[in-house]
Amino acid sequence: MVPLHVLMVGFHEAEFSPSCRSVLTSLESAIVVQWAPAFQKGMAQLESGKSYDVIVLDCREEGWEWDHVRQIQQEHQAAVILEIANLSEDERDREKSAEDAVGYRIDETMAPTALKWAIQQAQERKLFAVEQKRLQSQLDEAINASKMADGASTILHNVGNVLTSVTVAARSEERRVGKECRSRWSPYH
């Protein structure tokens, strides 16, 4: 199976919750985790051009704004993005409407469940992308074969036109020669 690339922004590996760590190690797929304990380091990792399947942002500390998350979402549309935050009941209701536009903002108590879900979503996306490439390759081959068949059909049509012209010319010449021969050997000549 293709490995999943996960970027953990704002998390220290040593301080990562055991339940979340067990999610990363218990799943069947190969998971490559990169840790960026500081926001700036995480942004540098994201700006490096490397592709990530899952991006988990620790937004429990001050300084995180929706604009940062929106920017990450726009630049990494293929990734599943989780924003871990400390949300009160009122904030959970308010933030629910923004989830579709930005990613998934969840309370830290739901982090293990959400992380498992995000990794499963990323696996499905990767499998879909592999299947899509395979099908595109098959389609390209079929298009190429179709073009070759169309070219062969055109060539055969043109050969048929030439053969028809030759046949018509031969019959015409045969008639002309036949008339000439008949007129030469005719007793009434």
PDB file of C-alpha atoms in Angstrom:
ATOM      1  CA  MET A   1       0.000   0.000   0.000  1.00  0.00           C
ATOM      2  CA  VAL A   2       1.142   3.535  -0.719  1.00  0.00           C
ATOM      3  CA  PRO A   3       2.373   5.334   2.412  1.00  0.00           C
ATOM      4  CA  LEU A   4       0.373   8.231   3.794  1.00  0.00           C
ATOM      5  CA  HIS A   5       2.183  11.442   4.627  1.00  0.00           C
ATOM      6  CA  VAL A   6       0.942  13.168   7.767  1.00  0.00           C
ATOM      7  CA  LEU A   7       2.094  16.575   8.993  1.00  0.00           C
ATOM      8  CA  MET A   8       1.503  17.399  12.644  1.00  0.00           C
ATOM      9  CA  VAL A   9       1.724  21.189  13.083  1.00  0.00           C
ATOM     10  CA  GLY A  10       2.032  22.559  16.599  1.00  0.00           C
ATOM     11  CA  PHE A  11       2.469  19.166  18.232  1.00  0.00           C
ATOM     12  CA  HIS A  12       5.542  17.865  20.052  1.00  0.00           C
ATOM     13  CA  GLU A  13       5.976  14.173  19.399  1.00  0.00           C
ATOM     14  CA  ALA A  14       6.873  13.456  23.025  1.00  0.00           C
ATOM     15  CA  GLU A  15       3.759  15.257  24.291  1.00  0.00           C
ATOM     16  CA  PHE A  16       1.342  13.758  21.757  1.00  0.00           C
ATOM     17  CA  SER A  17      -1.511  11.952  23.473  1.00  0.00           C
ATOM     18  CA  PRO A  18      -1.110   8.176  23.778  1.00  0.00           C
ATOM     19  CA  SER A  19      -4.541   7.575  22.272  1.00  0.00           C
ATOM     20  CA  CYS A  20      -3.645   9.598  19.173  1.00  0.00           C
ATOM     21  CA  ARG A  21      -0.225   7.962  18.940  1.00  0.00           C
ATOM     22  CA  SER A  22      -1.872   4.535  19.023  1.00  0.00           C
ATOM     23  CA  VAL A  23      -4.060   5.587  16.081  1.00  0.00           C
ATOM     24  CA  LEU A  24      -0.940   6.394  14.063  1.00  0.00           C
ATOM     25  CA  THR A  25       0.664   3.043  14.834  1.00  0.00           C
ATOM     26  CA  SER A  26      -2.364   0.740  14.792  1.00  0.00           C
ATOM     27  CA  LEU A  27      -3.613   1.304  11.268  1.00  0.00           C
ATOM     28  CA  GLU A  28      -2.639  -1.118   8.523  1.00  0.00           C
ATOM     29  CA  SER A  29      -1.208   1.440   6.122  1.00  0.00           C
ATOM     30  CA  ALA A  30       2.304   2.809   6.254  1.00  0.00           C
ATOM     31  CA  ILE A  31       2.189   6.261   7.774  1.00  0.00           C
ATOM     32  CA  VAL A  32       5.045   8.716   7.498  1.00  0.00           C
ATOM     33  CA  VAL A  33       4.646  11.389  10.172  1.00  0.00           C
ATOM     34  CA  GLN A  34       6.500  14.689  10.176  1.00  0.00           C
ATOM     35  CA  TRP A  35       6.416  16.815  13.287  1.00  0.00           C
ATOM     36  CA  ALA A  36       6.488  20.597  13.188  1.00  0.00           C
ATOM     37  CA  PRO A  37       6.236  21.746  16.817  1.00  0.00           C
ATOM     38  CA  ALA A  38       6.068  25.445  15.896  1.00  0.00           C
ATOM     39  CA  PHE A  39       3.578  27.122  13.577  1.00  0.00           C
ATOM     40  CA  GLN A  40       6.369  28.756  11.529  1.00  0.00           C
ATOM     41  CA  LYS A  41       8.106  25.412  11.003  1.00  0.00           C
ATOM     42  CA  GLY A  42       4.804  23.863   9.968  1.00  0.00           C
ATOM     43  CA  MET A  43       4.126  26.637   7.456  1.00  0.00           C
ATOM     44  CA  ALA A  44       7.668  26.221   6.090  1.00  0.00           C
ATOM     45  CA  GLN A  45       7.019  22.478   5.656  1.00  0.00           C
ATOM     46  CA  LEU A  46       3.773  23.234   3.826  1.00  0.00           C
ATOM     47  CA  GLU A  47       5.416  25.856   1.611  1.00  0.00           C
ATOM     48  CA  SER A  48       8.229  23.447   0.683  1.00  0.00           C
ATOM     49  CA  GLY A  49       5.963  21.935  -1.944  1.00  0.00           C
ATOM     50  CA  LYS A  50       5.794  18.499  -0.363  1.00  0.00           C
ATOM     51  CA  SER A  51       2.433  16.818  -0.655  1.00  0.00           C
ATOM     52  CA  TYR A  52       0.634  15.719   2.526  1.00  0.00           C
ATOM     53  CA  ASP A  53      -2.370  13.451   2.795  1.00  0.00           C
ATOM     54  CA  VAL A  54      -3.356  14.546   6.314  1.00  0.00           C
ATOM     55  CA  ILE A  55      -2.526  17.823   8.019  1.00  0.00           C
ATOM     56  CA  VAL A  56      -3.310  18.114  11.717  1.00  0.00           C
ATOM     57  CA  LEU A  57      -3.142  21.580  13.223  1.00  0.00           C
ATOM     58  CA  ASP A  58      -2.910  22.187  16.958  1.00  0.00           C
ATOM     59  CA  CYS A  59      -4.984  25.335  17.337  1.00  0.00           C
ATOM     60  CA  ARG A  60      -5.326  25.153  21.111  1.00  0.00           C
ATOM     61  CA  GLU A  61      -2.667  27.819  21.593  1.00  0.00           C
ATOM     62  CA  GLU A  62      -3.212  31.519  21.015  1.00  0.00           C
ATOM     63  CA  GLY A  63      -2.263  32.955  17.649  1.00  0.00           C
ATOM     64  CA  TRP A  64      -4.128  30.615  15.333  1.00  0.00           C
ATOM     65  CA  GLU A  65      -6.616  32.322  13.061  1.00  0.00           C
ATOM     66  CA  TRP A  66      -9.076  31.068  10.498  1.00  0.00           C
ATOM     67  CA  ASP A  67      -7.084  32.853   7.795  1.00  0.00           C
ATOM     68  CA  HIS A  68      -4.120  30.534   8.421  1.00  0.00           C
ATOM     69  CA  VAL A  69      -6.330  27.487   8.132  1.00  0.00           C
ATOM     70  CA  ARG A  70      -8.088  28.824   5.016  1.00  0.00           C
ATOM     71  CA  GLN A  71      -4.719  29.443   3.371  1.00  0.00           C
ATOM     72  CA  ILE A  72      -3.591  25.900   4.149  1.00  0.00           C
ATOM     73  CA  GLN A  73      -6.894  24.507   2.859  1.00  0.00           C
ATOM     74  CA  GLN A  74      -6.620  26.427  -0.413  1.00  0.00           C
ATOM     75  CA  GLU A  75      -3.022  25.407  -1.034  1.00  0.00           C
ATOM     76  CA  HIS A  76      -3.441  21.753  -0.004  1.00  0.00           C
ATOM     77  CA  GLN A  77      -6.875  20.827  -1.299  1.00  0.00           C
ATOM     78  CA  ALA A  78      -6.029  17.141  -1.643  1.00  0.00           C
ATOM     79  CA  ALA A  79      -5.203  16.827   2.069  1.00  0.00           C
ATOM     80  CA  VAL A  80      -7.614  16.054   4.879  1.00  0.00           C
ATOM     81  CA  ILE A  81      -7.129  18.881   7.361  1.00  0.00           C
ATOM     82  CA  LEU A  82      -7.983  18.582  11.052  1.00  0.00           C
ATOM     83  CA  GLU A  83      -7.906  21.567  13.347  1.00  0.00           C
ATOM     84  CA  ILE A  84      -7.704  20.535  17.003  1.00  0.00           C
ATOM     85  CA  ALA A  85      -9.055  23.243  19.277  1.00  0.00           C
ATOM     86  CA  ASN A  86     -10.496  23.800  22.743  1.00  0.00           C
ATOM     87  CA  LEU A  87     -14.133  24.440  21.945  1.00  0.00           C
ATOM     88  CA  SER A  88     -16.917  25.324  24.320  1.00  0.00           C
ATOM     89  CA  GLU A  89     -20.486  24.176  23.588  1.00  0.00           C
ATOM     90  CA  ASP A  90     -21.371  27.569  22.018  1.00  0.00           C
ATOM     91  CA  GLU A  91     -18.232  27.520  19.885  1.00  0.00           C
ATOM     92  CA  ARG A  92     -18.959  23.978  18.669  1.00  0.00           C
ATOM     93  CA  ASP A  93     -22.343  25.106  17.360  1.00  0.00           C
ATOM     94  CA  ARG A  94     -20.896  28.260  15.779  1.00  0.00           C
ATOM     95  CA  GLU A  95     -17.926  26.512  14.192  1.00  0.00           C
ATOM     96  CA  LYS A  96     -20.002  23.692  12.722  1.00  0.00           C
ATOM     97  CA  SER A  97     -21.168  25.985   9.901  1.00  0.00           C
ATOM     98  CA  ALA A  98     -17.576  26.840   8.961  1.00  0.00           C
ATOM     99  CA  GLU A  99     -16.372  23.219   8.754  1.00  0.00           C
ATOM    100  CA  ASP A 100     -17.359  22.665   5.159  1.00  0.00           C
ATOM    101  CA  ALA A 101     -15.495  25.745   3.987  1.00  0.00           C
ATOM    102  CA  VAL A 102     -12.312  25.217   5.933  1.00  0.00           C
ATOM    103  CA  GLY A 103     -11.810  21.598   6.949  1.00  0.00           C
ATOM    104  CA  TYR A 104     -12.682  19.959  10.227  1.00  0.00           C
ATOM    105  CA  ARG A 105     -12.419  21.880  13.462  1.00  0.00           C
ATOM    106  CA  ILE A 106     -12.856  19.506  16.337  1.00  0.00           C
ATOM    107  CA  ASP A 107     -12.565  19.529  20.086  1.00  0.00           C
ATOM    108  CA  GLU A 108      -9.405  17.924  21.466  1.00  0.00           C
ATOM    109  CA  THR A 109     -11.448  15.230  23.199  1.00  0.00           C
ATOM    110  CA  MET A 110     -12.450  13.928  19.763  1.00  0.00           C
ATOM    111  CA  ALA A 111      -8.888  14.004  18.366  1.00  0.00           C
ATOM    112  CA  PRO A 112      -8.208  10.232  18.341  1.00  0.00           C
ATOM    113  CA  THR A 113     -11.499   9.445  16.602  1.00  0.00           C
ATOM    114  CA  ALA A 114     -11.091  12.298  14.141  1.00  0.00           C
ATOM    115  CA  LEU A 115      -7.478  11.360  13.420  1.00  0.00           C
ATOM    116  CA  LYS A 116      -8.466   7.774  12.653  1.00  0.00           C
ATOM    117  CA  TRP A 117     -11.247   9.016  10.385  1.00  0.00           C
ATOM    118  CA  ALA A 118      -8.892  11.475   8.628  1.00  0.00           C
ATOM    119  CA  ILE A 119      -6.337   8.757   7.946  1.00  0.00           C
ATOM    120  CA  GLN A 120      -9.030   6.448   6.575  1.00  0.00           C
ATOM    121  CA  GLN A 121     -10.297   9.269   4.339  1.00  0.00           C
ATOM    122  CA  ALA A 122      -6.761   9.907   3.099  1.00  0.00           C
ATOM    123  CA  GLN A 123      -6.306   6.190   2.363  1.00  0.00           C
ATOM    124  CA  GLU A 124      -9.508   6.172   0.329  1.00  0.00           C
ATOM    125  CA  ARG A 125      -8.424   9.294  -1.560  1.00  0.00           C
ATOM    126  CA  LYS A 126      -5.038   7.730  -2.359  1.00  0.00           C
ATOM    127  CA  LEU A 127      -6.656   4.510  -3.559  1.00  0.00           C
ATOM    128  CA  PHE A 128      -9.084   6.542  -5.652  1.00  0.00           C
ATOM    129  CA  ALA A 129      -6.196   8.533  -7.162  1.00  0.00           C
ATOM    130  CA  VAL A 130      -4.302   5.333  -8.040  1.00  0.00           C
ATOM    131  CA  GLU A 131      -7.424   3.834  -9.614  1.00  0.00           C
ATOM    132  CA  GLN A 132      -8.099   7.078 -11.460  1.00  0.00           C
ATOM    133  CA  LYS A 133      -4.556   7.053 -12.925  1.00  0.00           C
ATOM    134  CA  ARG A 134      -4.973   3.412 -13.964  1.00  0.00           C
ATOM    135  CA  LEU A 135      -8.290   4.127 -15.661  1.00  0.00           C
ATOM    136  CA  GLN A 136      -6.870   7.236 -17.342  1.00  0.00           C
ATOM    137  CA  SER A 137      -4.017   5.128 -18.688  1.00  0.00           C
ATOM    138  CA  GLN A 138      -6.499   2.594 -20.068  1.00  0.00           C
ATOM    139  CA  LEU A 139      -8.535   5.391 -21.607  1.00  0.00           C
ATOM    140  CA  ASP A 140      -5.424   6.889 -23.227  1.00  0.00           C
ATOM    141  CA  GLU A 141      -4.524   3.471 -24.663  1.00  0.00           C
ATOM    142  CA  ALA A 142      -8.060   3.033 -26.017  1.00  0.00           C
ATOM    143  CA  ILE A 143      -7.984   6.502 -27.575  1.00  0.00           C
ATOM    144  CA  ASN A 144      -4.615   5.737 -29.172  1.00  0.00           C
ATOM    145  CA  ALA A 145      -5.923   2.418 -30.538  1.00  0.00           C
ATOM    146  CA  SER A 146      -9.018   4.199 -31.841  1.00  0.00           C
ATOM    147  CA  LYS A 147      -6.885   6.804 -33.609  1.00  0.00           C
ATOM    148  CA  MET A 148      -4.731   4.064 -35.135  1.00  0.00           C
ATOM    149  CA  ALA A 149      -7.843   2.194 -36.308  1.00  0.00           C
ATOM    150  CA  ASP A 150      -9.270   5.420 -37.730  1.00  0.00           C
ATOM    151  CA  GLY A 151      -5.998   6.038 -39.578  1.00  0.00           C
ATOM    152  CA  ALA A 152      -6.006   2.480 -40.926  1.00  0.00           C
ATOM    153  CA  SER A 153      -9.619   2.886 -42.010  1.00  0.00           C
ATOM    154  CA  THR A 154      -8.745   6.101 -43.860  1.00  0.00           C
ATOM    155  CA  ILE A 155      -5.795   4.399 -45.591  1.00  0.00           C
ATOM    156  CA  LEU A 156      -7.971   1.426 -46.627  1.00  0.00           C
ATOM    157  CA  HIS A 157     -10.621   3.816 -47.928  1.00  0.00           C
ATOM    158  CA  ASN A 158      -8.012   5.643 -49.997  1.00  0.00           C
ATOM    159  CA  VAL A 159      -6.601   2.332 -51.325  1.00  0.00           C
ATOM    160  CA  GLY A 160     -10.154   1.340 -52.242  1.00  0.00           C
ATOM    161  CA  ASN A 161     -10.602   4.610 -54.116  1.00  0.00           C
ATOM    162  CA  VAL A 162      -7.375   3.986 -56.056  1.00  0.00           C
ATOM    163  CA  LEU A 163      -8.380   0.402 -56.861  1.00  0.00           C
ATOM    164  CA  THR A 164     -11.790   1.583 -58.047  1.00  0.00           C
ATOM    165  CA  SER A 165     -10.144   4.165 -60.284  1.00  0.00           C
ATOM    166  CA  VAL A 166      -7.744   1.554 -61.677  1.00  0.00           C
ATOM    167  CA  THR A 167     -10.602  -0.891 -62.284  1.00  0.00           C
ATOM    168  CA  VAL A 168     -12.684   1.761 -64.050  1.00  0.00           C
ATOM    169  CA  ALA A 169      -9.678   2.795 -66.148  1.00  0.00           C
ATOM    170  CA  ALA A 170      -8.864  -0.846 -67.017  1.00  0.00           C
ATOM    171  CA  ARG A 171     -12.448  -1.561 -68.065  1.00  0.00           C
ATOM    172  CA  SER A 172     -12.546   1.594 -70.096  1.00  0.00           C
ATOM    173  CA  GLU A 173      -9.269   0.638 -71.800  1.00  0.00           C
ATOM    174  CA  GLU A 174     -10.554  -2.906 -72.285  1.00  0.00           C
ATOM    175  CA  ARG A 175     -13.643  -1.573 -74.033  1.00  0.00           C
ATOM    176  CA  ARG A 176     -11.591   0.763 -76.185  1.00  0.00           C
ATOM    177  CA  VAL A 177      -9.139  -1.984 -77.156  1.00  0.00           C
ATOM    178  CA  GLY A 178     -12.025  -4.368 -77.738  1.00  0.00           C
ATOM    179  CA  LYS A 179     -13.725  -1.912 -80.094  1.00  0.00           C
ATOM    180  CA  GLU A 180     -10.464  -1.291 -81.901  1.00  0.00           C
ATOM    181  CA  CYS A 181      -9.792  -5.012 -82.301  1.00  0.00           C
ATOM    182  CA  ARG A 182     -13.292  -5.684 -83.525  1.00  0.00           C
ATOM    183  CA  SER A 183     -13.075  -2.895 -86.038  1.00  0.00           C
ATOM    184  CA  ARG A 184      -9.692  -4.146 -87.377  1.00  0.00           C
ATOM    185  CA  TRP A 185     -10.770  -7.715 -87.737  1.00  0.00           C
ATOM    186  CA  SER A 186     -14.218  -7.017 -88.822  1.00  0.00           C
ATOM    187  CA  PRO A 187     -15.001  -8.374 -92.334  1.00  0.00           C
ATOM    188  CA  TYR A 188     -16.901  -5.163 -93.045  1.00  0.00           C
ATOM    189  CA  HIS A 189     -13.887  -2.965 -92.475  1.00  0.00           C
TER     190      HIS A 189
END
